[in-house]
Short mmCIF file of C-alpha atoms in Angstrom, two decimals:
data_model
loop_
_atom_site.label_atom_id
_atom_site.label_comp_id
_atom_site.label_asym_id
_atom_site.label_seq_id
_atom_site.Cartn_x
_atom_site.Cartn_y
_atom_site.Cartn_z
CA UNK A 1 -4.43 6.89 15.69
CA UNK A 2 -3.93 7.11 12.14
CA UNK A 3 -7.55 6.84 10.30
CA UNK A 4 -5.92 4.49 7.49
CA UNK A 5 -5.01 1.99 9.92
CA UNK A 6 -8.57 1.69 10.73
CA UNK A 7 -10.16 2.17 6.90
CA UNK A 8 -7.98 0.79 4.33
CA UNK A 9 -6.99 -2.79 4.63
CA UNK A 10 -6.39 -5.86 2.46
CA UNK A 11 -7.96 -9.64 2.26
CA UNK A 12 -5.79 -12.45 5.08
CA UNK A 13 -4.93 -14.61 1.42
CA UNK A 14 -3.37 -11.88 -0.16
CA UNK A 15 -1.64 -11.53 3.33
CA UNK A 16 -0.83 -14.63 3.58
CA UNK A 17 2.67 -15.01 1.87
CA UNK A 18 3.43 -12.41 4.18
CA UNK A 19 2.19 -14.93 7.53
CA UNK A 20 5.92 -14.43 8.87
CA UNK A 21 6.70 -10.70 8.85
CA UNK A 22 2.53 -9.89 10.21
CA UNK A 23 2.32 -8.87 13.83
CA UNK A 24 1.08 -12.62 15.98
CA UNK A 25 -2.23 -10.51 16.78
CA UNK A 26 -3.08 -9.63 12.89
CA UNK A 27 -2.23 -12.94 11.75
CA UNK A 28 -6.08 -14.44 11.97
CA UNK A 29 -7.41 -10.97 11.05
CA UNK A 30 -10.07 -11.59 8.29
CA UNK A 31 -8.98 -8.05 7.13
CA UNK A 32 -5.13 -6.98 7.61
CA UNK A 33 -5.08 -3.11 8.25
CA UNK A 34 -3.40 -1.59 5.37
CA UNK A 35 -0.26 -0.12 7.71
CA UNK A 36 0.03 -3.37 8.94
CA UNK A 37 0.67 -5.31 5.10
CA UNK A 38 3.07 -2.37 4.57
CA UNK A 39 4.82 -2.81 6.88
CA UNK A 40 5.28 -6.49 6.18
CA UNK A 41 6.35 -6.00 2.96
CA UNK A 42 9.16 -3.82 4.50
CA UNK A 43 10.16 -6.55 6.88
CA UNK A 44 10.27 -8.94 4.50
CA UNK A 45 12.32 -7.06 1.93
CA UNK A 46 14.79 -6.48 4.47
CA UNK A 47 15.23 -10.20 5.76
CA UNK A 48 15.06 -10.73 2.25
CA UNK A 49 18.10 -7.79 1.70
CA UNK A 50 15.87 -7.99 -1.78
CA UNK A 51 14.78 -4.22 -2.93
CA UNK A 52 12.39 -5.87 -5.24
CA UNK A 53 10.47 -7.79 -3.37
CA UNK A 54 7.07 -7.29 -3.80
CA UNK A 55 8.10 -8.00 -7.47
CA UNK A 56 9.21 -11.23 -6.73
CA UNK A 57 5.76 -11.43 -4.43
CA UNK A 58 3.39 -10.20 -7.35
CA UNK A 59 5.32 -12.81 -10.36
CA UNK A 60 4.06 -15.81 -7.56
CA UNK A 61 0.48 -14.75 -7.00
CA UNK A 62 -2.05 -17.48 -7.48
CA UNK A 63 -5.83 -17.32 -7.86
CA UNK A 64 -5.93 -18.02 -3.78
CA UNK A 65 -4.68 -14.94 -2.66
CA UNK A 66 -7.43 -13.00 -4.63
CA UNK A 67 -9.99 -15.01 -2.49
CA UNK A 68 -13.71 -14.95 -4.17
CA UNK A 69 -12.69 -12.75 -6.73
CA UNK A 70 -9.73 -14.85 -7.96
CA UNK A 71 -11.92 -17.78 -8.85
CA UNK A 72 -14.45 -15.12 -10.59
CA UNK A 73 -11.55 -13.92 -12.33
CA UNK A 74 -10.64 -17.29 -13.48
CA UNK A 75 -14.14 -18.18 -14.63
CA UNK A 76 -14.28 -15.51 -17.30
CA UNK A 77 -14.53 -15.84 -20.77
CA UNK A 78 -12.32 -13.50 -22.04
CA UNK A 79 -9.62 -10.49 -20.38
CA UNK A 80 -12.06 -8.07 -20.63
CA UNK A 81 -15.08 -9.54 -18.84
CA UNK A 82 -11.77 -10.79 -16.26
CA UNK A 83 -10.57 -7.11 -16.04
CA UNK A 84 -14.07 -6.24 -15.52
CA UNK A 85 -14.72 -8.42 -12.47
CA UNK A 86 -11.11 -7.23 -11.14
CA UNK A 87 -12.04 -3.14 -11.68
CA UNK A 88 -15.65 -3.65 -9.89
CA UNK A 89 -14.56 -5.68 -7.09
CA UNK A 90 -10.30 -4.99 -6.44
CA UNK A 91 -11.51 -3.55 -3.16
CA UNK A 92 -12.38 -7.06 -1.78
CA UNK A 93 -8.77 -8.10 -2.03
CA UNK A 94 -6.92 -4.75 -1.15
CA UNK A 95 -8.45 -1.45 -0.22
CA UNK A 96 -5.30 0.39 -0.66
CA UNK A 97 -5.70 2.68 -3.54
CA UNK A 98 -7.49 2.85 -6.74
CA UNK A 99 -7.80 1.58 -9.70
CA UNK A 100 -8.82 2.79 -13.33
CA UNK A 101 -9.22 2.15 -17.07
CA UNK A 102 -9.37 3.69 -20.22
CA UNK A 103 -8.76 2.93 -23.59
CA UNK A 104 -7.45 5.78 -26.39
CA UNK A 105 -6.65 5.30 -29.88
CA UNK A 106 -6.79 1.22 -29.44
CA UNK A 107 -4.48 1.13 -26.80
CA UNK A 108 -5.76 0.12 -23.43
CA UNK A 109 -4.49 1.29 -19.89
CA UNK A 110 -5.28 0.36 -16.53
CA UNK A 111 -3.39 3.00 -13.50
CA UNK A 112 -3.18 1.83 -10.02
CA UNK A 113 -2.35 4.47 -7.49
CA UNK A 114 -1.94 3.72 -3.52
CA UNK A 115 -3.40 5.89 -1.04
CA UNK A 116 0.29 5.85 0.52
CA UNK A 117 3.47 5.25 -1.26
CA UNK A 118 5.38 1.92 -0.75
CA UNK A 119 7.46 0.79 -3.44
CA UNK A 120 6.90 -3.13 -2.25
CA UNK A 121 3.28 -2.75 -2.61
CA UNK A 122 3.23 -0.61 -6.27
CA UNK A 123 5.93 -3.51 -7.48
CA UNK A 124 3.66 -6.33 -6.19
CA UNK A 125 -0.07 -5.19 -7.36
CA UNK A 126 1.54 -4.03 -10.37
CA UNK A 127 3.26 -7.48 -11.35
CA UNK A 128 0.40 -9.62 -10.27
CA UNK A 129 -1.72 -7.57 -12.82
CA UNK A 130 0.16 -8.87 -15.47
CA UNK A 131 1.30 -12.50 -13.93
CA UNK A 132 -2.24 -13.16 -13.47
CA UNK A 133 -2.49 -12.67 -17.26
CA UNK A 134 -0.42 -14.61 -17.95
CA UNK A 135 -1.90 -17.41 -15.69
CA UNK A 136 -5.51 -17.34 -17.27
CA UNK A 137 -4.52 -17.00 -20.46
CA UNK A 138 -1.67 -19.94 -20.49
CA UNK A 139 0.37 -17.54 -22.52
CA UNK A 140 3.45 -14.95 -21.94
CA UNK A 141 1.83 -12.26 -22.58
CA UNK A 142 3.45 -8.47 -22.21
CA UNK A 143 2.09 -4.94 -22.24
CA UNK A 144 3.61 -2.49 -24.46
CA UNK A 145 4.70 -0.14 -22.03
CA UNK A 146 4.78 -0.46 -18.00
CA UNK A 147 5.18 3.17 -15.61
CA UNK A 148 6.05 2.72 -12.27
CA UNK A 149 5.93 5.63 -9.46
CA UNK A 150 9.20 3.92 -7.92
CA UNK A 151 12.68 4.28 -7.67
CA UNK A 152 14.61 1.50 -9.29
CA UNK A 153 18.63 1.66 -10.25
CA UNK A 154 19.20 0.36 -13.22
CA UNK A 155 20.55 -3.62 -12.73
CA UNK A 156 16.78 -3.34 -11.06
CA UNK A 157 15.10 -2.08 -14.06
CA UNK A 158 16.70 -4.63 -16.07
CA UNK A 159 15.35 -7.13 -13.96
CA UNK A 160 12.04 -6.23 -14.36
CA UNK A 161 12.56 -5.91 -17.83
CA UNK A 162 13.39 -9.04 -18.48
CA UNK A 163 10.69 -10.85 -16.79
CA UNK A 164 7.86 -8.19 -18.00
CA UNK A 165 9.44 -8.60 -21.40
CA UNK A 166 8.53 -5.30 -21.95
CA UNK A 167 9.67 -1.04 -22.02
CA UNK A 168 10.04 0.07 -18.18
CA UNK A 169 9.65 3.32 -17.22
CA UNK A 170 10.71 3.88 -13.18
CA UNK A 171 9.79 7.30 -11.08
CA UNK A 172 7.12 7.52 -13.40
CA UNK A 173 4.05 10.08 -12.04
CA UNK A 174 1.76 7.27 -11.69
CA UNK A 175 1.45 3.28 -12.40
CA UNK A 176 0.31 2.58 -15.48
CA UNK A 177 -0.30 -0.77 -17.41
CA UNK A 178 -0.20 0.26 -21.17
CA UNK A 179 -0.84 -2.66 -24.12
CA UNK A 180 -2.97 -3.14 -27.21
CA UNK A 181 -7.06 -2.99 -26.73
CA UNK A 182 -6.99 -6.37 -29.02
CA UNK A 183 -5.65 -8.31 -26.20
CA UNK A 184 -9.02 -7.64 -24.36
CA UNK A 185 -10.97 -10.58 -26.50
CA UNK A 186 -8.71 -13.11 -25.74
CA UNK A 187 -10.33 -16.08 -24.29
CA UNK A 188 -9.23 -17.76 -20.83
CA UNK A 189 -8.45 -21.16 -20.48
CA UNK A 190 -10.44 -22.41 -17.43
CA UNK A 191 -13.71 -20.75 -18.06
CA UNK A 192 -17.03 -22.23 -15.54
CA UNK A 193 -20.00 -21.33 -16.25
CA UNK A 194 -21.30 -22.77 -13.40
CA UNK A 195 -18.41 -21.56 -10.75
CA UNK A 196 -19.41 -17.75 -12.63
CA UNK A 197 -22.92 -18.14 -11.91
CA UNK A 198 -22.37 -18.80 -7.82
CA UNK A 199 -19.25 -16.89 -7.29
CA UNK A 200 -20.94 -13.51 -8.90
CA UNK A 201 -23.43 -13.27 -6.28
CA UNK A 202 -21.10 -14.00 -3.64
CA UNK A 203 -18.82 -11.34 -4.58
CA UNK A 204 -21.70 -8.66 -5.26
CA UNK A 205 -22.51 -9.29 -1.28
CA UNK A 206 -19.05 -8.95 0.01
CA UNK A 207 -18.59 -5.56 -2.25
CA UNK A 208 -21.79 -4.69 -0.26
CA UNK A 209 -19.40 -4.61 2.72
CA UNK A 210 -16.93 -1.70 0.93
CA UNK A 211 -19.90 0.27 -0.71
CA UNK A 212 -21.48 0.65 3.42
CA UNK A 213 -21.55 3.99 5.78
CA UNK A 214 -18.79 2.31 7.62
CA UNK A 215 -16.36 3.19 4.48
CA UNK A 216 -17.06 6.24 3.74
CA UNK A 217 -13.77 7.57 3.74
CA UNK A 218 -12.14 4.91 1.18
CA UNK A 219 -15.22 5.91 -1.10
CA UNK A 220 -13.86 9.97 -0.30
CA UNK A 221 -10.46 9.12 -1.31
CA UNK A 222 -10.70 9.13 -5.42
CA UNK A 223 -12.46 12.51 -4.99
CA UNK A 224 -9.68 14.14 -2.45
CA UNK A 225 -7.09 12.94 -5.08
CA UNK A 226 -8.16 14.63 -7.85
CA UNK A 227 -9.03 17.49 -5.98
CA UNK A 228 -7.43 21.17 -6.26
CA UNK A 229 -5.72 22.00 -2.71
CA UNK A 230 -5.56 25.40 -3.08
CA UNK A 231 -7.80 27.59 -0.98
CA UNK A 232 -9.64 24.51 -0.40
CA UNK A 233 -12.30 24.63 2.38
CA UNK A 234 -15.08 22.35 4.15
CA UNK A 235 -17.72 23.98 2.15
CA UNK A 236 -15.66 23.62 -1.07
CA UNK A 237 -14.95 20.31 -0.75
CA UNK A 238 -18.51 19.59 0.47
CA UNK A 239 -19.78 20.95 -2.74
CA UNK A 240 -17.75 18.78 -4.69
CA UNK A 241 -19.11 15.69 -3.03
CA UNK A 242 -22.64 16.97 -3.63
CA UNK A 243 -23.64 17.43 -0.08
CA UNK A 244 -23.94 19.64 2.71
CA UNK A 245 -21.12 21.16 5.34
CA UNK A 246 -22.68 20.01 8.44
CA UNK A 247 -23.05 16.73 6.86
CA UNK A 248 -19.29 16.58 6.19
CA UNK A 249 -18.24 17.88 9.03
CA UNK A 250 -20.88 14.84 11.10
CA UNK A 251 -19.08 12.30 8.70
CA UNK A 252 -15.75 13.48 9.56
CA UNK A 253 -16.11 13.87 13.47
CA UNK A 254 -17.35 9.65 13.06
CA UNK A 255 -14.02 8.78 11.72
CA UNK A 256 -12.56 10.79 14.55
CA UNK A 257 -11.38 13.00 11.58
CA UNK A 258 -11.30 16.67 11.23
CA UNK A 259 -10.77 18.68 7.53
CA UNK A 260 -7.85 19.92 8.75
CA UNK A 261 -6.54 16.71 9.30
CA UNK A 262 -7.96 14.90 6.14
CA UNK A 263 -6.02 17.81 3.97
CA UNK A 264 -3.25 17.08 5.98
CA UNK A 265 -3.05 13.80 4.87
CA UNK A 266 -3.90 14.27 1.52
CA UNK A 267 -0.28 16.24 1.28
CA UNK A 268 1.54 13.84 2.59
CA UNK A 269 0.16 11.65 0.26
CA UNK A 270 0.89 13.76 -2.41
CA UNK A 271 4.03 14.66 -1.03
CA UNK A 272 5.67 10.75 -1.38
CA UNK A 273 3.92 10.10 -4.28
CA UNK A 274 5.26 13.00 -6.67
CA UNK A 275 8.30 14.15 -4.28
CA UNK A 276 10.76 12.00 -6.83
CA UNK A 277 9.18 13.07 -10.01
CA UNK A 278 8.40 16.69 -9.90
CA UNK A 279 10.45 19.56 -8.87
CA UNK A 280 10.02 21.72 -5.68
CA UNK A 281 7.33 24.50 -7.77
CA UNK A 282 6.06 22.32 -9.10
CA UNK A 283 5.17 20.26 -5.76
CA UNK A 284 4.38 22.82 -4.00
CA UNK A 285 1.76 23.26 -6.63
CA UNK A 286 0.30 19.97 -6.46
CA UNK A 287 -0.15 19.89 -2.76
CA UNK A 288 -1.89 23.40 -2.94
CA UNK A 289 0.96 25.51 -1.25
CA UNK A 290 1.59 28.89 -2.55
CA UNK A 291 5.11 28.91 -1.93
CA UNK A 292 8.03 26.54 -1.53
CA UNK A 293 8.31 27.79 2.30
CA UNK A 294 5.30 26.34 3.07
CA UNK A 295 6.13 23.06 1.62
CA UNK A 296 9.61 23.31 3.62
CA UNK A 297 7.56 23.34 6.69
CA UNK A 298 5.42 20.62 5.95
CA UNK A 299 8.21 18.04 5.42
CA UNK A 300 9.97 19.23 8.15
CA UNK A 301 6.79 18.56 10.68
CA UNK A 302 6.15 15.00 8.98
CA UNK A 303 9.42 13.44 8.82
CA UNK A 304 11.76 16.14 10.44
CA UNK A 305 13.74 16.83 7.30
CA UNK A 306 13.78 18.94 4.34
CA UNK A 307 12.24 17.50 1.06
CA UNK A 308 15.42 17.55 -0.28
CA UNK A 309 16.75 15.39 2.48
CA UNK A 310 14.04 13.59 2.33
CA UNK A 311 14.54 12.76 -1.74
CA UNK A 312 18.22 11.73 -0.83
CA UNK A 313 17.06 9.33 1.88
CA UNK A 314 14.26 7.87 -0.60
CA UNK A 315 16.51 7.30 -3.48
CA UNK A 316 19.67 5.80 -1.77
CA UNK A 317 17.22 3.31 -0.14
#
């Protein structure tokens, strides 16, 4: 069974546009498993026949389907202290990648990366960043710059053009939001002291939940992705996380996990994420292969094609 089937999952509101395309047993799930809202969103842009999708899902989101942390959100004073409460608690809604921010030379930049590719779920947490802007604020605005780790042709890009109002860059290496630091101070329109005061609390508890033993491996994951693959062993990689092999190894064997699996996965991650974007050297780089024949015969066990096959199949989807 795969381990982020188990781990990684998202909130049943933000699910819940997705009620019809969920399997009848996840359905009343407090916490959809993150293979299972994939999937959805797959089912649902094909019934849909609509290859941006999760970009028409992510311009309707609504404070609901952020649960405790949408109202939070909407009790803030200003963006910043909104973006704030969304970069210290995003893993109560979706545990499905991660989330950062930075701001250089006055311009501000928040990157969201999933811990598995899917272009419905990139176009959906990527939109909502920016409708939900929009929604606090009361006005239209736009970033200065949107990246998006997808492939898009380009009556798609002009489509989300349009509505983001806004340069689009697609098979970008990453997702980045990029837009003027200014922005940050401006105020939101249904600010509540009083719903700010309860909800914090509230939210600090469920985090609690995320922060436990029991998710170890989403709290691994930022770590493994920044990590050097080459020659990398248990002892190396228990060194980076500051403690010892055994106690890796323990960790691990509780997630029913070994390193040579966890590496494993980190390639494949790699693998979809970059595949589009870089070319074969330099992939085989990134997921710590030495040579290009190694990286032949990793595709070929995962999906039982070259990566060039694979790249064809990707893009004329």
């Amino acid at each position: 069974m795969s381990f982020h089937a188990i781990m990684f999952d998202v909130c049943r509101q933000y699910c819940q546009v997705l009620a019809d395309y969920l399997p009848s047993e996840c359905i009343h799930l407090t916490r959809i498993p993150m293979q299972q809202y994939f999937s959805a969103l797959e089912r649902g842009a094909e019934a849909k026949k609509d290859p941006l999708w999760g970009f028409e899902l992510g311009k309707q989101i609504t404070s609901a389907q952020y649960g405790l942390l949408g109202y939070l959100v909407e009790s803030s004073s200003t963006l910043q202290e909104a973006l704030d409460a969304l970069l210290a608690f995003d893993k109560t809604v979706a545990d499905i990648g991660v989330c950062q921010f930075s701001i250089v030379n006055n311009i501000a930049c928040i990157t969201w990366q999933p811990y598995e590719n899917n272009q419905h779920a990139i176009l959906r947490n990527m939109t909502a960043w920016i409708a939900m802007v929009r929604h606090i604020t009361g006005k239209p605005l736009s970033a200065d710059s949107i990246e998006l780790n997808v492939n898009v042709s380009e009556p798609e890009l002009q489509r989300l053009t349009t509505w983001f109002s806004c340069e689009i860059k697609g098979k970008a290496a990453c997702n980045g939001i990029y837009f003027d630091a200014e922005l940050l101070s401006h105020p939101i329109l249904t600010k509540n002291e009083f719903v700010s005061a309860n909800l914090y609390p509230a939210i600090q508890d469920l985090q609690r939940t995320y922060e436990s033993p029991s998710n170890w491996l989403g709290q691994l994951q930022p770590t493994l992705h920044s990590c050097d693959l080459h020659d990398m062993s248990l002892l190396r990689l228990a060194k980076v996380l500051a403690t010892s092999p055994r106690t890796l190894q323990r960790q691990l064997k509780s997630h029913d996990l070994s390193f040579s699996q966890l590496i494993e996965q980190e390639r494949k991650r790699r693998f979809t994420q970059f595949c589009c974007v870089l070319n074969k050297q330099a992939l085989s780089e990134r997921l710590g292969y030495s040579e290009q024949a190694s990286l032949n015969r990793a595709v070929k066990r995962w999906y039982g094609m070259s990566p060039s096959e694979y790249i064809r199949t990707t893009n004329s989807q």
